[in-house]
């Protein structure tokens, strides 16, 4: 059986494949670089490549995507071009024709987006393509994308378009409605389309990720707990999402594969986290599932918006609070003054969280979140990913050592 394709898609041997795919479309590959990698060990790998392509009509920057699997290709793969490298068949596409995100071609072009907004009556009046500015906020190939739409008319507005897979679309749509009806400040759904787009109105207030570095605190820690505790009981009846700590061994293995010098420390951390949380019930509180500063909007010391509610479901409150601690502990490229503010904020917020959940559990789960985040620099190919990874593993170690002994 062939491997999961990680070696092929992240190494130089992928170039002939990219070249063949571009030539099949009538172009010539000028240069390329790895942009993003998503790997599920022993199952599949998907990668995207930033490429310069010479077309008959001129030179353009393009984004190419490739998926490889250990087994047979999926029905969705058939929506892409299928190429063979001698031992396997792989699916190749040119952005925005993602084989799993059928609405991406609509969300990627102002003309198509204007037509959707006008047909759906989303805005007070009709808009033209020239009225819209589209910005890709995030794109995870074959999984999801988010596009920011700025509307420049007499009644300017900002919308966000979530591009989703068919199999998760109805579920995510219903989660937004559930929270809004319960008074939780999730984004308002302005339109849901047949090609699996959710058009959301922008949240009020300021993103907490930015408010952290404004004068004063973005909000009191109690407001964060109250926002989570305000989620309706119906959330606990939804499908359960495994917490970050359940996969800490996997994350440790991913990091160790690229940085063997960290293997012993990561092995120790994974064992301590696993043993410390062993036997703990999964919990049945309504939880967000990915609760951190990037998901929150604040104003006047209040939480006024909660983003990315796709992950809500039953769990333990400690997981939500640990996720926030883990993210705050690993913010990159801060100034010394910003680092001091975050340290001070954590020193004041964590004791409040300790009164809501078990302090040992909180730190172990936060360490697991940090280790999961430490895989990110490698996948995104940041120039300083090695130093980022070392720093994150040290942060995880500091959390674990607060509550365990060597």
mmCIF file of C-alpha atoms in Angstrom:
data_model
loop_
_atom_site.group_PDB
_atom_site.id
_atom_site.type_symbol
_atom_site.label_atom_id
_atom_site.label_comp_id
_atom_site.label_asym_id
_atom_site.label_seq_id
_atom_site.Cartn_x
_atom_site.Cartn_y
_atom_site.Cartn_z
ATOM 1 C CA UNK A 1 0.000 0.000 0.000
ATOM 2 C CA UNK A 2 1.402 3.461 -0.843
ATOM 3 C CA UNK A 3 2.196 5.904 1.962
ATOM 4 C CA UNK A 4 0.094 8.958 2.767
ATOM 5 C CA UNK A 5 1.919 11.159 0.260
ATOM 6 C CA UNK A 6 3.551 13.532 2.756
ATOM 7 C CA UNK A 7 7.042 12.881 1.386
ATOM 8 C CA UNK A 8 5.945 13.380 -2.195
ATOM 9 C CA UNK A 9 3.911 16.535 -1.637
ATOM 10 C CA UNK A 10 6.467 18.303 0.581
ATOM 11 C CA UNK A 11 9.582 17.424 -1.427
ATOM 12 C CA UNK A 12 11.103 18.425 -4.766
ATOM 13 C CA UNK A 13 9.679 15.372 -6.534
ATOM 14 C CA UNK A 14 6.277 17.063 -6.639
ATOM 15 C CA UNK A 15 7.503 19.530 -9.281
ATOM 16 C CA UNK A 16 6.936 17.254 -12.320
ATOM 17 C CA UNK A 17 3.389 16.693 -11.087
ATOM 18 C CA UNK A 18 2.736 20.427 -10.759
ATOM 19 C CA UNK A 19 4.313 21.066 -14.130
ATOM 20 C CA UNK A 20 2.150 18.422 -15.801
ATOM 21 C CA UNK A 21 -1.014 19.781 -14.186
ATOM 22 C CA UNK A 22 -0.304 23.328 -15.369
ATOM 23 C CA UNK A 23 0.577 22.185 -18.883
ATOM 24 C CA UNK A 24 -2.670 20.202 -18.994
ATOM 25 C CA UNK A 25 -4.501 23.504 -18.447
ATOM 26 C CA UNK A 26 -2.520 25.208 -21.206
ATOM 27 C CA UNK A 27 0.097 27.025 -19.117
ATOM 28 C CA UNK A 28 3.774 26.799 -18.253
ATOM 29 C CA UNK A 29 5.008 26.529 -14.659
ATOM 30 C CA UNK A 30 7.591 29.278 -14.048
ATOM 31 C CA UNK A 31 8.248 28.732 -10.324
ATOM 32 C CA UNK A 32 6.527 27.412 -7.217
ATOM 33 C CA UNK A 33 6.808 27.148 -3.427
ATOM 34 C CA UNK A 34 5.005 25.095 -0.801
ATOM 35 C CA UNK A 35 2.206 27.135 0.749
ATOM 36 C CA UNK A 36 0.323 24.880 3.182
ATOM 37 C CA UNK A 37 0.225 21.218 4.222
ATOM 38 C CA UNK A 38 -2.534 19.241 5.940
ATOM 39 C CA UNK A 39 -1.488 15.694 6.792
ATOM 40 C CA UNK A 40 -3.439 12.868 8.388
ATOM 41 C CA UNK A 41 -0.699 10.306 9.078
ATOM 42 C CA UNK A 42 -1.137 6.972 7.273
ATOM 43 C CA UNK A 43 -4.289 8.258 5.541
ATOM 44 C CA UNK A 44 -3.904 11.341 3.349
ATOM 45 C CA UNK A 45 -2.027 14.552 2.644
ATOM 46 C CA UNK A 46 -3.263 17.733 0.999
ATOM 47 C CA UNK A 47 -0.885 20.529 0.038
ATOM 48 C CA UNK A 48 -1.173 23.859 -1.737
ATOM 49 C CA UNK A 49 1.529 25.619 -3.740
ATOM 50 C CA UNK A 50 1.991 29.272 -4.608
ATOM 51 C CA UNK A 51 2.968 29.212 -8.274
ATOM 52 C CA UNK A 52 3.805 31.596 -11.085
ATOM 53 C CA UNK A 53 2.241 30.411 -14.329
ATOM 54 C CA UNK A 54 2.735 31.684 -17.842
ATOM 55 C CA UNK A 55 -0.636 31.477 -19.618
ATOM 56 C CA UNK A 56 -1.381 32.335 -23.244
ATOM 57 C CA UNK A 57 -2.999 35.554 -21.956
ATOM 58 C CA UNK A 58 -0.108 36.497 -19.630
ATOM 59 C CA UNK A 59 1.727 35.628 -16.421
ATOM 60 C CA UNK A 60 -0.282 35.159 -13.199
ATOM 61 C CA UNK A 61 0.196 34.068 -9.613
ATOM 62 C CA UNK A 62 -1.855 30.948 -8.963
ATOM 63 C CA UNK A 63 -2.574 28.564 -6.096
ATOM 64 C CA UNK A 64 -2.380 24.865 -6.926
ATOM 65 C CA UNK A 65 -3.763 22.110 -4.700
ATOM 66 C CA UNK A 66 -2.849 18.425 -4.581
ATOM 67 C CA UNK A 67 -4.319 15.568 -2.516
ATOM 68 C CA UNK A 68 -2.785 12.099 -2.097
ATOM 69 C CA UNK A 69 -4.262 9.131 -0.214
ATOM 70 C CA UNK A 70 -3.175 5.709 0.970
ATOM 71 C CA UNK A 71 -6.307 4.122 -0.479
ATOM 72 C CA UNK A 72 -8.687 4.811 -3.313
ATOM 73 C CA UNK A 73 -9.559 8.334 -4.337
ATOM 74 C CA UNK A 74 -12.878 9.693 -3.082
ATOM 75 C CA UNK A 75 -15.870 10.764 -5.185
ATOM 76 C CA UNK A 76 -14.965 14.391 -4.425
ATOM 77 C CA UNK A 77 -11.458 13.792 -5.829
ATOM 78 C CA UNK A 78 -13.099 13.119 -9.178
ATOM 79 C CA UNK A 79 -14.079 16.804 -9.344
ATOM 80 C CA UNK A 80 -10.363 17.604 -9.684
ATOM 81 C CA UNK A 81 -7.915 16.519 -12.391
ATOM 82 C CA UNK A 82 -6.449 13.081 -11.678
ATOM 83 C CA UNK A 83 -2.754 12.505 -12.363
ATOM 84 C CA UNK A 84 -0.452 9.539 -11.714
ATOM 85 C CA UNK A 85 3.133 9.684 -10.451
ATOM 86 C CA UNK A 86 3.872 6.051 -11.282
ATOM 87 C CA UNK A 87 2.776 4.503 -7.973
ATOM 88 C CA UNK A 88 -0.318 6.464 -7.015
ATOM 89 C CA UNK A 89 -3.082 8.627 -8.405
ATOM 90 C CA UNK A 90 -3.466 12.135 -7.004
ATOM 91 C CA UNK A 91 -6.094 14.853 -7.338
ATOM 92 C CA UNK A 92 -4.902 18.256 -8.557
ATOM 93 C CA UNK A 93 -6.870 21.493 -8.818
ATOM 94 C CA UNK A 94 -6.376 25.169 -9.495
ATOM 95 C CA UNK A 95 -7.810 27.634 -6.973
ATOM 96 C CA UNK A 96 -10.687 28.366 -6.575
ATOM 97 C CA UNK A 97 -11.916 25.047 -8.007
ATOM 98 C CA UNK A 98 -11.519 23.178 -4.712
ATOM 99 C CA UNK A 99 -13.194 19.769 -5.147
ATOM 100 C CA UNK A 100 -14.824 19.860 -1.699
ATOM 101 C CA UNK A 101 -15.748 23.559 -1.474
ATOM 102 C CA UNK A 102 -18.261 23.959 -4.264
ATOM 103 C CA UNK A 103 -19.105 27.535 -3.320
ATOM 104 C CA UNK A 104 -15.519 28.805 -3.420
ATOM 105 C CA UNK A 105 -15.664 29.916 -7.092
ATOM 106 C CA UNK A 106 -18.664 32.077 -6.153
ATOM 107 C CA UNK A 107 -17.001 33.572 -3.076
ATOM 108 C CA UNK A 108 -13.767 34.254 -4.971
ATOM 109 C CA UNK A 109 -15.166 36.602 -7.634
ATOM 110 C CA UNK A 110 -16.937 39.956 -7.070
ATOM 111 C CA UNK A 111 -19.295 39.458 -10.031
ATOM 112 C CA UNK A 112 -20.608 36.175 -8.672
ATOM 113 C CA UNK A 113 -20.738 37.452 -5.097
ATOM 114 C CA UNK A 114 -22.735 40.519 -6.128
ATOM 115 C CA UNK A 115 -25.267 38.297 -7.867
ATOM 116 C CA UNK A 116 -25.651 36.135 -4.738
ATOM 117 C CA UNK A 117 -26.131 39.146 -2.454
ATOM 118 C CA UNK A 118 -28.646 40.746 -4.794
ATOM 119 C CA UNK A 119 -30.650 37.554 -5.316
ATOM 120 C CA UNK A 120 -30.703 36.896 -1.578
ATOM 121 C CA UNK A 121 -31.744 40.449 -0.634
ATOM 122 C CA UNK A 122 -28.910 40.678 1.861
ATOM 123 C CA UNK A 123 -28.341 44.426 1.457
ATOM 124 C CA UNK A 124 -30.750 47.387 1.407
ATOM 125 C CA UNK A 125 -30.266 47.815 -2.325
ATOM 126 C CA UNK A 126 -28.561 46.165 -5.294
ATOM 127 C CA UNK A 127 -24.780 46.163 -5.560
ATOM 128 C CA UNK A 128 -22.403 45.835 -8.494
ATOM 129 C CA UNK A 129 -19.140 43.925 -8.606
ATOM 130 C CA UNK A 130 -17.249 47.228 -8.369
ATOM 131 C CA UNK A 131 -18.936 47.884 -5.000
ATOM 132 C CA UNK A 132 -17.355 44.792 -3.449
ATOM 133 C CA UNK A 133 -13.845 44.164 -2.161
ATOM 134 C CA UNK A 134 -13.145 40.513 -1.417
ATOM 135 C CA UNK A 135 -10.341 39.419 0.919
ATOM 136 C CA UNK A 136 -9.504 35.824 1.744
ATOM 137 C CA UNK A 137 -9.319 35.643 5.543
ATOM 138 C CA UNK A 138 -8.484 31.960 5.709
ATOM 139 C CA UNK A 139 -8.419 28.966 3.418
ATOM 140 C CA UNK A 140 -7.913 25.412 4.576
ATOM 141 C CA UNK A 141 -7.926 23.364 1.386
ATOM 142 C CA UNK A 142 -10.804 20.912 1.057
ATOM 143 C CA UNK A 143 -12.145 21.878 4.473
ATOM 144 C CA UNK A 144 -13.302 25.501 4.653
ATOM 145 C CA UNK A 145 -12.625 29.075 3.683
ATOM 146 C CA UNK A 146 -13.673 32.487 4.953
ATOM 147 C CA UNK A 147 -13.912 35.539 2.695
ATOM 148 C CA UNK A 148 -14.354 39.108 3.940
ATOM 149 C CA UNK A 149 -16.694 41.169 1.753
ATOM 150 C CA UNK A 150 -16.514 44.946 2.092
ATOM 151 C CA UNK A 151 -19.509 46.692 0.573
ATOM 152 C CA UNK A 152 -18.782 50.285 -0.520
ATOM 153 C CA UNK A 153 -22.212 51.841 -1.086
ATOM 154 C CA UNK A 154 -24.248 54.588 0.571
ATOM 155 C CA UNK A 155 -24.889 52.041 3.338
ATOM 156 C CA UNK A 156 -21.442 50.419 3.722
ATOM 157 C CA UNK A 157 -21.302 47.062 5.409
ATOM 158 C CA UNK A 158 -18.880 44.223 6.048
ATOM 159 C CA UNK A 159 -19.938 40.627 5.553
ATOM 160 C CA UNK A 160 -18.095 37.353 6.034
ATOM 161 C CA UNK A 161 -18.730 34.376 3.786
ATOM 162 C CA UNK A 162 -18.041 30.918 5.182
ATOM 163 C CA UNK A 163 -17.383 28.403 2.417
ATOM 164 C CA UNK A 164 -18.256 24.955 3.711
ATOM 165 C CA UNK A 165 -18.323 21.317 2.706
ATOM 166 C CA UNK A 166 -21.706 19.856 1.882
ATOM 167 C CA UNK A 167 -21.692 17.327 4.714
ATOM 168 C CA UNK A 168 -21.179 19.940 7.466
ATOM 169 C CA UNK A 169 -23.183 22.825 6.005
ATOM 170 C CA UNK A 170 -26.607 22.163 7.552
ATOM 171 C CA UNK A 171 -25.077 21.369 10.952
ATOM 172 C CA UNK A 172 -23.042 24.575 11.109
ATOM 173 C CA UNK A 173 -25.978 26.644 9.902
ATOM 174 C CA UNK A 174 -28.217 25.249 12.657
ATOM 175 C CA UNK A 175 -25.567 25.915 15.315
ATOM 176 C CA UNK A 176 -25.504 29.622 14.445
ATOM 177 C CA UNK A 177 -29.294 29.766 14.673
ATOM 178 C CA UNK A 178 -29.342 27.844 17.980
ATOM 179 C CA UNK A 179 -26.929 30.244 19.687
ATOM 180 C CA UNK A 180 -28.557 33.398 18.301
ATOM 181 C CA UNK A 181 -31.956 32.259 19.562
ATOM 182 C CA UNK A 182 -30.445 31.657 23.015
ATOM 183 C CA UNK A 183 -28.963 35.163 23.140
ATOM 184 C CA UNK A 184 -25.342 34.100 22.618
ATOM 185 C CA UNK A 185 -23.735 36.719 20.338
ATOM 186 C CA UNK A 186 -22.841 34.463 17.416
ATOM 187 C CA UNK A 187 -22.778 36.078 13.952
ATOM 188 C CA UNK A 188 -26.136 36.651 12.288
ATOM 189 C CA UNK A 189 -26.727 34.466 9.221
ATOM 190 C CA UNK A 190 -27.845 36.820 6.445
ATOM 191 C CA UNK A 191 -28.054 34.130 3.770
ATOM 192 C CA UNK A 192 -27.480 30.402 3.243
ATOM 193 C CA UNK A 193 -26.951 29.262 -0.348
ATOM 194 C CA UNK A 194 -27.401 26.036 -2.279
ATOM 195 C CA UNK A 195 -23.636 25.778 -2.901
ATOM 196 C CA UNK A 196 -22.939 25.776 0.837
ATOM 197 C CA UNK A 197 -22.108 29.403 1.587
ATOM 198 C CA UNK A 198 -23.078 31.048 4.867
ATOM 199 C CA UNK A 199 -23.156 34.825 4.517
ATOM 200 C CA UNK A 200 -22.662 36.309 7.997
ATOM 201 C CA UNK A 201 -22.991 39.885 9.179
ATOM 202 C CA UNK A 202 -19.911 41.301 10.884
ATOM 203 C CA UNK A 203 -19.832 41.256 14.682
ATOM 204 C CA UNK A 204 -19.839 44.509 16.633
ATOM 205 C CA UNK A 205 -16.951 45.640 18.806
ATOM 206 C CA UNK A 206 -13.234 45.026 18.448
ATOM 207 C CA UNK A 207 -11.521 41.663 17.970
ATOM 208 C CA UNK A 208 -10.116 40.617 21.320
ATOM 209 C CA UNK A 209 -6.833 39.698 19.630
ATOM 210 C CA UNK A 210 -6.403 43.413 18.940
ATOM 211 C CA UNK A 211 -8.004 44.682 22.140
ATOM 212 C CA UNK A 212 -5.425 42.766 24.182
ATOM 213 C CA UNK A 213 -2.837 45.365 23.209
ATOM 214 C CA UNK A 214 -5.003 48.436 23.735
ATOM 215 C CA UNK A 215 -4.893 50.260 27.097
ATOM 216 C CA UNK A 216 -6.647 48.368 29.878
ATOM 217 C CA UNK A 217 -8.090 44.865 29.888
ATOM 218 C CA UNK A 218 -10.312 43.774 26.995
ATOM 219 C CA UNK A 219 -12.835 42.396 29.486
ATOM 220 C CA UNK A 220 -12.835 40.846 32.963
ATOM 221 C CA UNK A 221 -12.199 37.091 33.129
ATOM 222 C CA UNK A 222 -15.637 36.574 34.639
ATOM 223 C CA UNK A 223 -17.173 37.859 31.388
ATOM 224 C CA UNK A 224 -15.423 35.084 29.472
ATOM 225 C CA UNK A 225 -16.759 32.417 31.828
ATOM 226 C CA UNK A 226 -20.250 33.945 31.730
ATOM 227 C CA UNK A 227 -20.251 33.890 27.907
ATOM 228 C CA UNK A 228 -19.468 30.198 27.896
ATOM 229 C CA UNK A 229 -21.954 29.416 30.643
ATOM 230 C CA UNK A 230 -24.688 31.240 28.688
ATOM 231 C CA UNK A 231 -24.694 28.612 25.948
ATOM 232 C CA UNK A 232 -28.012 26.728 25.880
ATOM 233 C CA UNK A 233 -28.327 23.218 27.271
ATOM 234 C CA UNK A 234 -29.160 21.969 23.761
ATOM 235 C CA UNK A 235 -25.477 22.357 22.856
ATOM 236 C CA UNK A 236 -24.671 19.421 25.137
ATOM 237 C CA UNK A 237 -26.844 17.184 22.944
ATOM 238 C CA UNK A 238 -24.778 17.851 19.817
ATOM 239 C CA UNK A 239 -22.029 15.618 18.458
ATOM 240 C CA UNK A 240 -18.993 15.483 20.730
ATOM 241 C CA UNK A 241 -15.698 16.922 19.487
ATOM 242 C CA UNK A 242 -12.596 15.266 20.986
ATOM 243 C CA UNK A 243 -10.641 17.702 23.178
ATOM 244 C CA UNK A 244 -7.102 18.722 22.240
ATOM 245 C CA UNK A 245 -5.660 16.644 25.061
ATOM 246 C CA UNK A 246 -6.976 13.420 23.505
ATOM 247 C CA UNK A 247 -4.552 13.850 20.607
ATOM 248 C CA UNK A 248 -1.527 15.123 22.513
ATOM 249 C CA UNK A 249 0.449 11.978 21.654
ATOM 250 C CA UNK A 250 -0.245 12.513 17.965
ATOM 251 C CA UNK A 251 0.847 16.162 18.103
ATOM 252 C CA UNK A 252 3.996 15.210 19.996
ATOM 253 C CA UNK A 253 4.824 12.644 17.309
ATOM 254 C CA UNK A 254 4.298 15.166 14.506
ATOM 255 C CA UNK A 255 6.695 17.637 16.132
ATOM 256 C CA UNK A 256 9.253 14.971 17.021
ATOM 257 C CA UNK A 257 9.352 13.788 13.410
ATOM 258 C CA UNK A 258 10.656 17.183 12.312
ATOM 259 C CA UNK A 259 12.611 18.068 15.463
ATOM 260 C CA UNK A 260 13.996 14.851 16.998
ATOM 261 C CA UNK A 261 15.912 16.850 19.585
ATOM 262 C CA UNK A 262 12.556 17.585 21.279
ATOM 263 C CA UNK A 263 11.368 13.972 21.286
ATOM 264 C CA UNK A 264 12.306 13.170 24.898
ATOM 265 C CA UNK A 265 10.698 16.321 26.283
ATOM 266 C CA UNK A 266 7.572 15.812 24.201
ATOM 267 C CA UNK A 267 7.331 12.175 25.209
ATOM 268 C CA UNK A 268 7.526 13.167 28.858
ATOM 269 C CA UNK A 269 4.901 15.870 28.393
ATOM 270 C CA UNK A 270 2.501 13.574 26.549
ATOM 271 C CA UNK A 271 2.844 10.921 29.261
ATOM 272 C CA UNK A 272 2.288 13.420 32.086
ATOM 273 C CA UNK A 273 -0.724 14.998 30.414
ATOM 274 C CA UNK A 274 -2.219 11.618 29.556
ATOM 275 C CA UNK A 275 -1.737 10.137 33.019
ATOM 276 C CA UNK A 276 -2.908 13.307 34.744
ATOM 277 C CA UNK A 277 -6.181 13.333 32.827
ATOM 278 C CA UNK A 278 -6.699 9.546 32.751
ATOM 279 C CA UNK A 279 -10.106 8.398 33.875
ATOM 280 C CA UNK A 280 -11.581 11.881 33.728
ATOM 281 C CA UNK A 281 -15.118 11.769 32.243
ATOM 282 C CA UNK A 282 -15.597 13.591 28.926
ATOM 283 C CA UNK A 283 -18.053 16.039 30.461
ATOM 284 C CA UNK A 284 -21.495 17.210 29.386
ATOM 285 C CA UNK A 285 -21.314 20.993 29.685
ATOM 286 C CA UNK A 286 -22.090 23.085 26.599
ATOM 287 C CA UNK A 287 -18.679 24.099 25.229
ATOM 288 C CA UNK A 288 -17.340 26.204 22.374
ATOM 289 C CA UNK A 289 -14.587 23.767 21.412
ATOM 290 C CA UNK A 290 -12.050 26.322 20.113
ATOM 291 C CA UNK A 291 -12.313 29.249 22.517
ATOM 292 C CA UNK A 292 -9.522 31.819 22.215
ATOM 293 C CA UNK A 293 -8.848 35.511 21.648
ATOM 294 C CA UNK A 294 -9.185 35.177 17.884
ATOM 295 C CA UNK A 295 -12.809 34.056 18.270
ATOM 296 C CA UNK A 296 -14.044 36.907 20.449
ATOM 297 C CA UNK A 297 -15.166 40.510 20.001
ATOM 298 C CA UNK A 298 -15.297 42.894 22.939
ATOM 299 C CA UNK A 299 -16.613 46.386 23.646
ATOM 300 C CA UNK A 300 -16.774 48.430 26.857
ATOM 301 C CA UNK A 301 -15.437 45.520 28.900
ATOM 302 C CA UNK A 302 -18.040 43.074 27.565
ATOM 303 C CA UNK A 303 -17.926 40.112 25.220
ATOM 304 C CA UNK A 304 -20.165 41.191 22.315
ATOM 305 C CA UNK A 305 -19.388 38.508 19.749
ATOM 306 C CA UNK A 306 -18.315 34.864 19.468
ATOM 307 C CA UNK A 307 -16.941 33.511 16.187
ATOM 308 C CA UNK A 308 -16.453 30.039 14.709
ATOM 309 C CA UNK A 309 -19.231 28.282 16.551
ATOM 310 C CA UNK A 310 -18.836 25.257 14.242
ATOM 311 C CA UNK A 311 -17.167 23.338 17.080
ATOM 312 C CA UNK A 312 -19.802 23.733 19.830
ATOM 313 C CA UNK A 313 -20.870 20.583 21.636
ATOM 314 C CA UNK A 314 -20.621 18.732 24.950
ATOM 315 C CA UNK A 315 -17.382 18.743 26.894
ATOM 316 C CA UNK A 316 -15.625 20.163 29.916
ATOM 317 C CA UNK A 317 -15.435 23.855 30.732
ATOM 318 C CA UNK A 318 -11.744 23.392 31.522
ATOM 319 C CA UNK A 319 -11.133 22.628 27.836
ATOM 320 C CA UNK A 320 -12.527 25.995 26.733
ATOM 321 C CA UNK A 321 -10.585 27.955 29.327
ATOM 322 C CA UNK A 322 -7.435 25.913 28.681
ATOM 323 C CA UNK A 323 -7.716 26.686 24.967
ATOM 324 C CA UNK A 324 -7.697 30.415 25.746
ATOM 325 C CA UNK A 325 -4.716 30.058 28.090
ATOM 326 C CA UNK A 326 -2.828 28.011 25.515
ATOM 327 C CA UNK A 327 -3.347 30.585 22.784
ATOM 328 C CA UNK A 328 -2.467 33.540 24.983
ATOM 329 C CA UNK A 329 0.682 31.724 26.097
ATOM 330 C CA UNK A 330 1.926 31.283 22.539
ATOM 331 C CA UNK A 331 1.286 34.609 20.796
ATOM 332 C CA UNK A 332 4.253 35.186 18.506
ATOM 333 C CA UNK A 333 6.348 38.254 17.654
ATOM 334 C CA UNK A 334 5.221 40.497 20.516
ATOM 335 C CA UNK A 335 7.173 43.506 21.685
ATOM 336 C CA UNK A 336 8.619 43.325 25.212
ATOM 337 C CA UNK A 337 5.805 45.574 26.411
ATOM 338 C CA UNK A 338 3.176 43.337 24.873
ATOM 339 C CA UNK A 339 4.772 40.247 26.399
ATOM 340 C CA UNK A 340 4.679 41.888 29.821
ATOM 341 C CA UNK A 341 0.995 42.752 29.420
ATOM 342 C CA UNK A 342 0.044 39.201 28.445
ATOM 343 C CA UNK A 343 2.015 37.763 31.375
ATOM 344 C CA UNK A 344 0.252 40.156 33.736
ATOM 345 C CA UNK A 345 -3.143 39.369 32.261
ATOM 346 C CA UNK A 346 -2.613 35.605 32.601
ATOM 347 C CA UNK A 347 -1.390 36.068 36.159
ATOM 348 C CA UNK A 348 -4.711 37.744 37.000
ATOM 349 C CA UNK A 349 -7.082 35.712 34.834
ATOM 350 C CA UNK A 350 -5.901 32.174 35.557
ATOM 351 C CA UNK A 351 -6.724 32.334 39.305
ATOM 352 C CA UNK A 352 -10.286 33.306 38.347
ATOM 353 C CA UNK A 353 -10.493 30.335 35.998
ATOM 354 C CA UNK A 354 -9.107 28.157 38.807
ATOM 355 C CA UNK A 355 -12.219 28.941 40.842
ATOM 356 C CA UNK A 356 -14.469 27.662 38.020
ATOM 357 C CA UNK A 357 -12.558 24.476 37.096
ATOM 358 C CA UNK A 358 -9.936 22.184 38.590
ATOM 359 C CA UNK A 359 -6.559 24.010 38.500
ATOM 360 C CA UNK A 360 -4.519 20.882 37.713
ATOM 361 C CA UNK A 361 -6.838 19.873 34.899
ATOM 362 C CA UNK A 362 -6.753 23.411 33.531
ATOM 363 C CA UNK A 363 -2.951 23.480 33.265
ATOM 364 C CA UNK A 364 -2.638 19.994 31.785
ATOM 365 C CA UNK A 365 -5.247 20.749 29.157
ATOM 366 C CA UNK A 366 -3.644 24.122 28.406
ATOM 367 C CA UNK A 367 -0.301 22.376 27.875
ATOM 368 C CA UNK A 368 -1.950 20.001 25.402
ATOM 369 C CA UNK A 369 -3.327 22.975 23.483
ATOM 370 C CA UNK A 370 0.140 24.537 23.344
ATOM 371 C CA UNK A 371 1.601 21.307 21.943
ATOM 372 C CA UNK A 372 -1.138 21.191 19.293
ATOM 373 C CA UNK A 373 -0.286 24.769 18.304
ATOM 374 C CA UNK A 374 3.404 23.903 18.094
ATOM 375 C CA UNK A 375 2.697 21.820 14.982
ATOM 376 C CA UNK A 376 1.481 24.948 13.180
ATOM 377 C CA UNK A 377 4.791 26.656 12.340
ATOM 378 C CA UNK A 378 6.034 23.539 10.551
ATOM 379 C CA UNK A 379 2.880 23.163 8.487
ATOM 380 C CA UNK A 380 2.767 26.836 7.520
ATOM 381 C CA UNK A 381 6.464 26.873 6.646
ATOM 382 C CA UNK A 382 7.299 29.995 8.680
ATOM 383 C CA UNK A 383 10.933 31.033 8.371
ATOM 384 C CA UNK A 384 11.477 30.830 12.140
ATOM 385 C CA UNK A 385 9.316 27.772 12.738
ATOM 386 C CA UNK A 386 12.057 25.952 14.630
ATOM 387 C CA UNK A 387 12.431 28.672 17.246
ATOM 388 C CA UNK A 388 8.658 29.041 17.493
ATOM 389 C CA UNK A 389 8.326 25.328 18.107
ATOM 390 C CA UNK A 390 11.006 25.275 20.811
ATOM 391 C CA UNK A 391 9.364 28.222 22.556
ATOM 392 C CA UNK A 392 5.965 26.555 22.491
ATOM 393 C CA UNK A 393 7.233 23.244 23.826
ATOM 394 C CA UNK A 394 8.940 25.108 26.659
ATOM 395 C CA UNK A 395 5.636 26.882 27.425
ATOM 396 C CA UNK A 396 3.862 23.536 27.577
ATOM 397 C CA UNK A 397 6.579 22.192 29.867
ATOM 398 C CA UNK A 398 6.222 25.139 32.214
ATOM 399 C CA UNK A 399 2.472 24.517 32.556
ATOM 400 C CA UNK A 400 2.920 20.790 33.246
ATOM 401 C CA UNK A 401 5.705 21.354 35.765
ATOM 402 C CA UNK A 402 3.446 23.648 37.752
ATOM 403 C CA UNK A 403 1.306 20.671 38.698
ATOM 404 C CA UNK A 404 3.550 17.602 38.401
ATOM 405 C CA UNK A 405 6.944 16.501 39.561
ATOM 406 C CA UNK A 406 9.723 14.974 37.459
#
